Coordinates of C-alpha atoms in Angstrom, one line a residue:
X1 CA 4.6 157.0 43.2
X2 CA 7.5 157.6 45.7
X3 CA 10.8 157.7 45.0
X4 CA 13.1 155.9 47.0
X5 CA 16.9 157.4 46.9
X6 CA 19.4 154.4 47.2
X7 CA 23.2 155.6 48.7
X8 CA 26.0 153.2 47.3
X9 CA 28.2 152.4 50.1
X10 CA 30.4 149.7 48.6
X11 CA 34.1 152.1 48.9
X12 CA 33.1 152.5 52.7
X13 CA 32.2 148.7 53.3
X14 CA 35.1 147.1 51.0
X15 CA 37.6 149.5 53.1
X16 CA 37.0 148.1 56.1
X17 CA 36.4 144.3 54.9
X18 CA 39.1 143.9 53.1
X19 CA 42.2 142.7 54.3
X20 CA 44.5 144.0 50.8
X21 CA 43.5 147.8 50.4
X22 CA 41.7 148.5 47.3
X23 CA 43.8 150.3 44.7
X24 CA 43.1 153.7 43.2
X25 CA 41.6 152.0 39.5
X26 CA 39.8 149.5 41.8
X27 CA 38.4 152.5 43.9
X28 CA 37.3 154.6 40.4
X29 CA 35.7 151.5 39.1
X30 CA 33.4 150.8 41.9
X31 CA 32.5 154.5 42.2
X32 CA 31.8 154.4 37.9
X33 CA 29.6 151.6 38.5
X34 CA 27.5 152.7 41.0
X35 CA 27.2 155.8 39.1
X36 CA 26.3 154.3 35.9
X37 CA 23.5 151.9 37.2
X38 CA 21.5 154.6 38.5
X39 CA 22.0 155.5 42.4
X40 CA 21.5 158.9 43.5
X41 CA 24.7 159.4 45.7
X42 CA 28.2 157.2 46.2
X43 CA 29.4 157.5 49.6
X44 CA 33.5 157.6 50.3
X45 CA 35.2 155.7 52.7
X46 CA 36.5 158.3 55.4
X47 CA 40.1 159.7 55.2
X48 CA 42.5 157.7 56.1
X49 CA 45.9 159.2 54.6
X50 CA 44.8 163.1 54.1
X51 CA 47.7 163.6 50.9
X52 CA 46.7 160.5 49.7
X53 CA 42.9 159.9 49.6
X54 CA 42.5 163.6 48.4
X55 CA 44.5 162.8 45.2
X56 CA 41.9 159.7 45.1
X57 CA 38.9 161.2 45.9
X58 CA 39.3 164.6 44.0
X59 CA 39.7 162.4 40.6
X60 CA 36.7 160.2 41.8
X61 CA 34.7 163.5 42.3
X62 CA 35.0 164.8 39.2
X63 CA 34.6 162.1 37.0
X64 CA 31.0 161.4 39.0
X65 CA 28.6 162.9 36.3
X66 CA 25.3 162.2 38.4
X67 CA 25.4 160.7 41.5
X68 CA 26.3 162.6 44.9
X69 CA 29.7 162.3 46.2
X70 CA 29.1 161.8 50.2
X71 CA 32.2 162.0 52.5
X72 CA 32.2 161.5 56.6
X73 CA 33.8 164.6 58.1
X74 CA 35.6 162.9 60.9
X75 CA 35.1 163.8 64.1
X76 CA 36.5 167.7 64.2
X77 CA 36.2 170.7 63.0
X78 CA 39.9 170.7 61.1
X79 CA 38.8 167.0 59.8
X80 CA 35.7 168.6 58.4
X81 CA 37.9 171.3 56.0
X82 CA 39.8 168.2 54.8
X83 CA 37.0 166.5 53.5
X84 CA 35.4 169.3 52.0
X85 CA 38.8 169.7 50.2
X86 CA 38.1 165.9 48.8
X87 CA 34.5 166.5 47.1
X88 CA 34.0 170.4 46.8
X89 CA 34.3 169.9 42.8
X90 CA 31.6 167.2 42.8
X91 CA 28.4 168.1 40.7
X92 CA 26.9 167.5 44.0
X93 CA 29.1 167.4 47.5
X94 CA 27.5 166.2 50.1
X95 CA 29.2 166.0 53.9
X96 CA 28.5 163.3 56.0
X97 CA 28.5 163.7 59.9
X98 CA 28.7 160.2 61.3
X99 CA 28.5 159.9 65.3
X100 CA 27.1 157.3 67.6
X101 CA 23.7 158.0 69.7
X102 CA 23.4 154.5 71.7
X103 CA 25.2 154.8 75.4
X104 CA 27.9 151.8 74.5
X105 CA 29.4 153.3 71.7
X106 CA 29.2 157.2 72.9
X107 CA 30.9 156.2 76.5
X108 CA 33.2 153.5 75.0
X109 CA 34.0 154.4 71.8
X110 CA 33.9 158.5 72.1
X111 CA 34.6 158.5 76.2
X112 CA 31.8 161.5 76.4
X113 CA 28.0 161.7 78.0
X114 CA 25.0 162.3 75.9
X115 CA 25.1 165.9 76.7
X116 CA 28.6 166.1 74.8
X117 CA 27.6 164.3 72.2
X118 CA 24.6 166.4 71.3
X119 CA 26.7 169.6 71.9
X120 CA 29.3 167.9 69.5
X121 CA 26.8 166.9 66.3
X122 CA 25.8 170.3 66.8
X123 CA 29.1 171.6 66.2
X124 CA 30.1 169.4 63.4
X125 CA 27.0 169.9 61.5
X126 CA 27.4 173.8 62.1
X127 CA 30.5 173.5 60.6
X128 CA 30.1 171.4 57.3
X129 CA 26.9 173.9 56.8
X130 CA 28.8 176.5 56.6
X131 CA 31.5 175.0 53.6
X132 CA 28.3 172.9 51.8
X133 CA 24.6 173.4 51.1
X134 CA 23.8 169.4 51.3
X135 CA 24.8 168.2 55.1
X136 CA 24.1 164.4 56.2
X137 CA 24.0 163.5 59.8
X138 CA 24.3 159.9 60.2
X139 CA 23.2 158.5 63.5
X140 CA 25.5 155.7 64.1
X141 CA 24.0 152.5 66.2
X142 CA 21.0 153.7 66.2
X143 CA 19.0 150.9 67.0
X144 CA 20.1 150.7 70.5
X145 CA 19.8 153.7 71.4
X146 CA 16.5 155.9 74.0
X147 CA 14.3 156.8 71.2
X148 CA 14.0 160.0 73.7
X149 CA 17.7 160.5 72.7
X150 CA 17.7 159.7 68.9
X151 CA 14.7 162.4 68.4
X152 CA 17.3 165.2 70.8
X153 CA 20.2 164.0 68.5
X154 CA 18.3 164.5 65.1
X155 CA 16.5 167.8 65.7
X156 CA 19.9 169.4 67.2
X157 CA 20.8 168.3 63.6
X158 CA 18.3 169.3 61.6
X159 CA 18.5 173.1 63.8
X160 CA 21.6 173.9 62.9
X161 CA 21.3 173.0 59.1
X162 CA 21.3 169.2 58.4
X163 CA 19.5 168.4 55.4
X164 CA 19.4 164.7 55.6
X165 CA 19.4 162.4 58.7
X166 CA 20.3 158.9 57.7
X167 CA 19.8 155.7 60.7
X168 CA 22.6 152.8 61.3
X169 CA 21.9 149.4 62.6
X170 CA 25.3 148.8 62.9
X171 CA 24.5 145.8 65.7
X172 CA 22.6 144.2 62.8
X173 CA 20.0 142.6 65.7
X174 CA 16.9 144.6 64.8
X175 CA 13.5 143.4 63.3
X176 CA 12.3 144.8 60.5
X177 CA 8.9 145.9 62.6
X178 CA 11.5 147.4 64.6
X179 CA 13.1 149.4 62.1
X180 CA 9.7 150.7 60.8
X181 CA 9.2 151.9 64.4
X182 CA 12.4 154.3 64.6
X183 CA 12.0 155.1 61.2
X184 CA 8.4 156.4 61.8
X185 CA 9.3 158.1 65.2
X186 CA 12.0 160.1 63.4
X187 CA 9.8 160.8 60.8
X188 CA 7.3 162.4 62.8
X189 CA 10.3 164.7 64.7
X190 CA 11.8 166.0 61.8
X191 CA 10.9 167.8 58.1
X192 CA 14.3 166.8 56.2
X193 CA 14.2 163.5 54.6
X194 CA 15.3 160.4 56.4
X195 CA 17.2 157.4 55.3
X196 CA 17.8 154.1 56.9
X197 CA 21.3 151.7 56.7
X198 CA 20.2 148.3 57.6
X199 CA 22.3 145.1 57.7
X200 CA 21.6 141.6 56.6
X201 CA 23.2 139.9 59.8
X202 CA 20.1 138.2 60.4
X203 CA 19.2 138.0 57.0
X204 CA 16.3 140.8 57.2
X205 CA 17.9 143.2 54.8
X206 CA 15.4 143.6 52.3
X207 CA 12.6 142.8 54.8
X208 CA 13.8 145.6 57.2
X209 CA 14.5 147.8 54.6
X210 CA 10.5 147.2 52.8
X211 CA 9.3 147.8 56.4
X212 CA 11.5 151.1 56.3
X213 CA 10.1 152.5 53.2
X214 CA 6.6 151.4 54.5
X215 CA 6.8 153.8 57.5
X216 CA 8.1 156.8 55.2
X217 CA 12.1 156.2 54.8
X218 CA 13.2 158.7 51.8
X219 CA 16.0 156.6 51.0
X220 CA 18.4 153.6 51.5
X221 CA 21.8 152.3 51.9
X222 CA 23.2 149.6 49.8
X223 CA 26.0 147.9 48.4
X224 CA 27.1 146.3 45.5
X225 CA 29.8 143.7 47.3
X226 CA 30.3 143.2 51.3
X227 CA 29.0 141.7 54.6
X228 CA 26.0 141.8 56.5
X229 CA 24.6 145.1 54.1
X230 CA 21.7 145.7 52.1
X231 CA 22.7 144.2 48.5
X232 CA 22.2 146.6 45.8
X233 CA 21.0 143.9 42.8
X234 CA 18.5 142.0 45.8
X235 CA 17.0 145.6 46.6
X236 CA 16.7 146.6 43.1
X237 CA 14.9 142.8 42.1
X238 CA 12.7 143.6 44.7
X239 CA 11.5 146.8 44.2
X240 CA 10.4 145.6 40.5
X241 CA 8.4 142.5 41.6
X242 CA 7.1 145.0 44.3
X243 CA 7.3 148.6 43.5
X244 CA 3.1 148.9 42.9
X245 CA 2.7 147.2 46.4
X246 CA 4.5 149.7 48.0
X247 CA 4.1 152.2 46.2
X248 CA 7.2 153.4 45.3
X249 CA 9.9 153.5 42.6
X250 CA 13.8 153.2 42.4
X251 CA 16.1 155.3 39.7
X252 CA 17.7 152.5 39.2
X253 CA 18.4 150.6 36.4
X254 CA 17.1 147.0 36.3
X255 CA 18.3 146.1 32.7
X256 CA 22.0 146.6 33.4
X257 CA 22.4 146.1 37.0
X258 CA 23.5 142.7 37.6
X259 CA 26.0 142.8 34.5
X260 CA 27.4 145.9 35.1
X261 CA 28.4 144.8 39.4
X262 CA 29.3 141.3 37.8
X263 CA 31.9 143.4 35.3
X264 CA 32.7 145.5 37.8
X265 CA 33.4 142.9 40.5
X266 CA 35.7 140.8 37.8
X267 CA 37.7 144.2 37.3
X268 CA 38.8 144.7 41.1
X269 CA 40.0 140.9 41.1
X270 CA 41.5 141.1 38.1
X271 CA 44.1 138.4 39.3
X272 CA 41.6 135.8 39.4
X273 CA 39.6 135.6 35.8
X274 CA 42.5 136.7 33.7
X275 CA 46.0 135.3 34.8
X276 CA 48.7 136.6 33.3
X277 CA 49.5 133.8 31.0
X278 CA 45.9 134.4 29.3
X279 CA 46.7 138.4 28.8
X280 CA 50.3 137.1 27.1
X281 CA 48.2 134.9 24.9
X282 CA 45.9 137.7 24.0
X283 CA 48.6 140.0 23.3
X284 CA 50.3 137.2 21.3
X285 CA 53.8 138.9 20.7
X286 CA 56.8 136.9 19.5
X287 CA 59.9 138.4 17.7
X288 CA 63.1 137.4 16.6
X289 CA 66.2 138.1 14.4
X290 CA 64.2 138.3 11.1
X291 CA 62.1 141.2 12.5
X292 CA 61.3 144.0 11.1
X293 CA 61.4 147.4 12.1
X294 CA 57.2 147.7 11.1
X295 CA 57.2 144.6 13.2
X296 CA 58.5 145.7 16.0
X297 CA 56.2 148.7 15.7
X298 CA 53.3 146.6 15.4
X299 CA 54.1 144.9 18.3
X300 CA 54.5 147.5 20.6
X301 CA 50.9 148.9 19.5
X302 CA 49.4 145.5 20.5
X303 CA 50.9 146.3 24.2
X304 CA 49.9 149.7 23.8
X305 CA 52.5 151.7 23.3
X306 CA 52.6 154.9 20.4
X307 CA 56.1 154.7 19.8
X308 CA 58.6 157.6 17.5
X309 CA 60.4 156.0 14.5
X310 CA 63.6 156.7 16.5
X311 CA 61.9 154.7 19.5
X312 CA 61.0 152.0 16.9
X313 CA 64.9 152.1 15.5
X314 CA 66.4 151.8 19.2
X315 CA 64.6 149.2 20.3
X316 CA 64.7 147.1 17.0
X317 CA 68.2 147.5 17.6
X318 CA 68.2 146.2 21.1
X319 CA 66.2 143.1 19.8
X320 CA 68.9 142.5 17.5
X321 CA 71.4 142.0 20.1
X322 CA 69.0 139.9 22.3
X323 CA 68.5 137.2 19.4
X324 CA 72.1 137.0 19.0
X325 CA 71.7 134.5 22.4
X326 CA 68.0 133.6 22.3
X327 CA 66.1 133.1 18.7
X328 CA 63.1 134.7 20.1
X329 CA 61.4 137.2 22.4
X330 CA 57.8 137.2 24.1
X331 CA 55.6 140.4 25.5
X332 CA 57.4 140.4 28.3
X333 CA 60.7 140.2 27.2
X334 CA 59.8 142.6 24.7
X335 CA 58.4 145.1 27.4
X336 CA 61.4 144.9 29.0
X337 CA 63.0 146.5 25.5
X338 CA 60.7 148.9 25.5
X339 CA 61.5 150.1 29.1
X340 CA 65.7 150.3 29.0
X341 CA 65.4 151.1 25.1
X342 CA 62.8 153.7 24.1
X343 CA 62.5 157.3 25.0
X344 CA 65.2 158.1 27.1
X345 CA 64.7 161.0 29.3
X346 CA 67.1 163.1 31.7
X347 CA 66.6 162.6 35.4
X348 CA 63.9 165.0 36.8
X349 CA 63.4 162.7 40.0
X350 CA 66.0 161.4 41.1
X351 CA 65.7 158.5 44.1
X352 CA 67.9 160.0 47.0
X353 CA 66.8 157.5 49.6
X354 CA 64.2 154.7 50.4
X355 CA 63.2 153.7 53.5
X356 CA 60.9 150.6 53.9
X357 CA 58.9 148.4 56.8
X358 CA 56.9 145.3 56.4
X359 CA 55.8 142.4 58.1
X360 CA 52.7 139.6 58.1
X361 CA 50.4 141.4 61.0
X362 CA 50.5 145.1 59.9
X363 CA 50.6 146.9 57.0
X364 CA 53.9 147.6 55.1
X365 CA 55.1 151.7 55.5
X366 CA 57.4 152.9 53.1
X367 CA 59.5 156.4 53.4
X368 CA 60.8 157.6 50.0
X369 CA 63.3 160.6 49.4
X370 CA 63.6 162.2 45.9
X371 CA 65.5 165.4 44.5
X372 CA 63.6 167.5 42.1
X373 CA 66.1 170.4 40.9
X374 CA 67.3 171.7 43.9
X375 CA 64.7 170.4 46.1
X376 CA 64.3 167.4 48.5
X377 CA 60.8 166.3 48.7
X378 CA 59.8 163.2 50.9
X379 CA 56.9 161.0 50.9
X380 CA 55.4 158.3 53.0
X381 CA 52.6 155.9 52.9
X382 CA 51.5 152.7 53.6
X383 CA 50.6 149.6 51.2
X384 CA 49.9 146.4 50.2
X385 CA 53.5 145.0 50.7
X386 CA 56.6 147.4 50.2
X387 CA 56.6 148.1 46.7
X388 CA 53.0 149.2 46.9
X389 CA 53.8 151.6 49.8
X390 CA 56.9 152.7 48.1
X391 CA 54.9 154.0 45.0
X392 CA 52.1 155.1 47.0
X393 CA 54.8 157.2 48.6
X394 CA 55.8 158.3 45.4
X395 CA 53.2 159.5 44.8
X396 CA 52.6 161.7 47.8
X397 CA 56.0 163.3 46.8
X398 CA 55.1 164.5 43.2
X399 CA 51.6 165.4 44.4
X400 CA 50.0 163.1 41.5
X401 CA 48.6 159.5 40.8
X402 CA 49.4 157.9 37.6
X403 CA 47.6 154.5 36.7
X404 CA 49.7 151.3 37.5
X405 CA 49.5 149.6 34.2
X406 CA 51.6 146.8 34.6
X407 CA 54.1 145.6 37.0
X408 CA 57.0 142.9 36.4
X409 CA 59.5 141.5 38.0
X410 CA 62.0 138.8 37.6
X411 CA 66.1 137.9 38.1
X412 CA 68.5 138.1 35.3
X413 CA 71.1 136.7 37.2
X414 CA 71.6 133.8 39.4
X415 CA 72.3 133.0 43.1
X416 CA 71.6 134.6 46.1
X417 CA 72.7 137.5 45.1
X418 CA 71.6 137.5 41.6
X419 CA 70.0 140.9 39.9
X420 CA 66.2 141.8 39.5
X421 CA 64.9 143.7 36.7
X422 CA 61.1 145.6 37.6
X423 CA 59.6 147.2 34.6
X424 CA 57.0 149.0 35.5
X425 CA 54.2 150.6 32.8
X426 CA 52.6 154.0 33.9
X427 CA 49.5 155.4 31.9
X428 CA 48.7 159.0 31.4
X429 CA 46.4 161.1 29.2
X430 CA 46.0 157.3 27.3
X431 CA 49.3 156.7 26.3
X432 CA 51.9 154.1 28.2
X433 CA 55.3 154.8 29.6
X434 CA 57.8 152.1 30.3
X435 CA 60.4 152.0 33.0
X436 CA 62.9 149.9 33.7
X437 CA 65.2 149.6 37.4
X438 CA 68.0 146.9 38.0
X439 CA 69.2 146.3 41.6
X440 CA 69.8 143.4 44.0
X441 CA 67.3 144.8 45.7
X442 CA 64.1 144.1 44.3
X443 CA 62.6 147.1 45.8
X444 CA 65.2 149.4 44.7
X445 CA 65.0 148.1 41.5
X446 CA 60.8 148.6 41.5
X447 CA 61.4 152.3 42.2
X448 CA 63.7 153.3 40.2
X449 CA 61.7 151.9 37.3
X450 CA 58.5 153.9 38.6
X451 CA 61.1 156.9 38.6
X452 CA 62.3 156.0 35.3
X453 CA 59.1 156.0 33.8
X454 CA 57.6 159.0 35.6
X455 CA 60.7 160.9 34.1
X456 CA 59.6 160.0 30.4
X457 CA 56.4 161.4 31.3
X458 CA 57.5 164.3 33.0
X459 CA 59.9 165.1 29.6
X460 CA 56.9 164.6 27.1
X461 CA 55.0 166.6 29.2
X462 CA 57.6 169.5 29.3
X463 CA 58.0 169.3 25.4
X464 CA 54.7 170.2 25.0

């Protein structure tokens, strides 16, 4: 029986889909899933901030244990180093060439004649051969393009060292008997295998993608969340009711499937099955003035924090002087502690300058400033508001991404110029670290926190 290879391409379809970017956890998580339920490669969205996606997709590649790790090249030469750079430590690399074939998109889109266009896929593909054995040219708008064209376009491909040739229906218009067709003609022009991305537009996903594998497709596209896209669980269903029909076979795994998306789904909209009043509730933290210091201890493990006994003593004393005013304190109150109380470190970043830009059409595009020693390093990056950019561009200024815990925010004076307090809860190598900022700037104040925190962590981490 055949096997059919099945590409996740749920990072490349939520990127573009999405109107909030998908974080870095959100990004691991998909790529974990799709890896655990069986699929044979996960395909990255292409490269949109070069410091910043590497940090991303470097972690993502090594933490793949057996899938593939695909990544589009771009369109150049110098684009095509940058995402080798991304996956080279991958169990298996794979570059992905992606260029149009159909006249609209190469004259429109590109500006260049077919001739160009073959001389450029021969290029590209040249030079991804020569950085990685496993090269994917992916013939984009395939379906309206001269089948005299797509067969030049594939073999210059295959000649100078592609080892997979993958067909888009990006206008999502085809039949399935129409699929079959190209699939068959390509087929019959080329020895390396041949995969098909169909779309569900007109609701012939799985149809097209059956008639696909009918006509000798080696593999499919799918994805576990998006529009108008080949649905990973429906594919799977179908190739169970069907597989001895067809006469082929999936690797993956129809017990766990459905679940796993379903968790994994729930965990990159966190927001919306597990408000923050039910995580309180779960953490169920409440101290006062009659608490002990093995209380106080016990309560920060619940939150997750491996507190010293002179961490323990500090902040026990802080909550002291809190219930002088107010008889008790809650997790996030008691967070807050944590952050201004425990684990003070000397100032190895310090913020020199911020610089931030947001509004409600674009994107929000943060420039941050720090001193390390005797060195100014700057960092900028866009975001999902300006705090989001502003640690993002953190983060391209140390060169490293630590998980975002928690984030919290909230005044602790009043009127319109009152104070904000951000605590901010970084995670690294499995323990928490806690920072705390105060500004009347509630940006300010969310920076210095991250700083604060990044600075216990950069201490520990000296220590050692």
């Amino acid at each position: 029986m055949k096997k059919i290879n099945v590409t996740d391409i749920t990072l490349k379809k939520l990127s573009t889909e999405r109107d909030v970017a998908l974080l870095f956890r959100e990004k691991t998580a998909i790529a974990a899933c799709a890896d655990s339920i069986g699929v044979d490669a996960v395909e990255l969205a292409p490269i949109k901030n070069l410091r910043e996606d590497t940090i991303i997709y470097k972690t993502i590649a090594k933490n793949i244990q057996n899938a593939a790790v695909v990544i589009s090249v771009g369109s150049t030469v110098e684009d095509v180093e940058n995402a080798w750079n991304c996956v080279k430590d991958a169990k298996h690399p794979r570059l992905q060439i992606e260029l149009p074939i159909s006249t609209v998109q190469m004259e429109y889109t590109y500006h260049i004649k077919a001739d160009k266009m073959i001389a450029k896929i021969g290029e590209l593909v040249k030079a991804a051969k020569a950085l990685c054995d496993d090269v994917e040219f992916s013939a984009l708008d395939a379906t309206r393009a001269d089948d005299d064209f797509i067969v030049t376009a594939v073999k210059e491909a295959e000649a100078n060292g592609a080892t997979l040739i993958n067909i888009c229906d990006d206008a999502g218009i085809s039949l399935p008997e129409e699929i079959g067709m190209i699939v068959k003609t390509i087929k019959d022009s080329v020895s390396v295998p041949v995969y098909v991305q169909v779309s569900d537009k007109i609701n012939m996903s799985v149809a097209s993608a059956i008639a696909a594998v009918k006509n000798g497709a080696d593999g499919l596209k799918a994805s576990m969340a998006g529009k108008d896209t080949l649905m990973t669980g429906e594919f799977c269903d179908t190739i169970r009711v069907c597989s001895a029909q067809i006469g082929v076979e999936a690797s993956l795994d129809n017990t766990k499937i459905h679940a796993s998306i379903d968790d994994m789904l729930k965990s990159i909209n966190h927001a919306a099955y597990e408000p923050e009043a039910i995580v309180n509730e779960k953490k169920n933290v409440l101290l006062d003035s009659d608490s002990t210091i093995a209380q106080v201890a016990e309560a920060a493990r619940i939150l997750g924090y491996d507190l010293s006994d002179s961490d323990c003593g500090n902040v026990h004393k802080a909550l002291m002087q809190i219930c002088i005013k107010k008889e008790a304190v809650g997790a996030k109150e008691f967070e807050a502690l944590i952050a201004s109380s425990a684990m003070q470190a000397p100032s190895t970043y310090h913020l020199e300058s911020y610089t931030t830009n947001c509004s409600n059409v674009t994107s929000s595009m943060s420039q941050v400033t720090l001193k390390y020693k005797d060195e100014i390093i700057c960092g900028v990056s866009t975001g999902d508001g300006p705090v989001d950019s502003a640690f993002r561009a953190i983060e391209q200024c140390i060169g490293y991404h630590y998980e975002l815990d928690d984030f919290q925010v909230q005044a602790v004076t009043e009127g319109k110029e009152a104070l904000g307090s951000a605590v901010v809860r970084l995670r690294n190598n499995g323990r928490l670290y806690s920072g705390n900022g105060i500004s009347t700037d509630i940006v300010a104040a969310s920076i210095r926190a991250y700083i604060n925190a990044l600075n216990k962590i950069v201490f520990e981490e000296a220590a050692k």
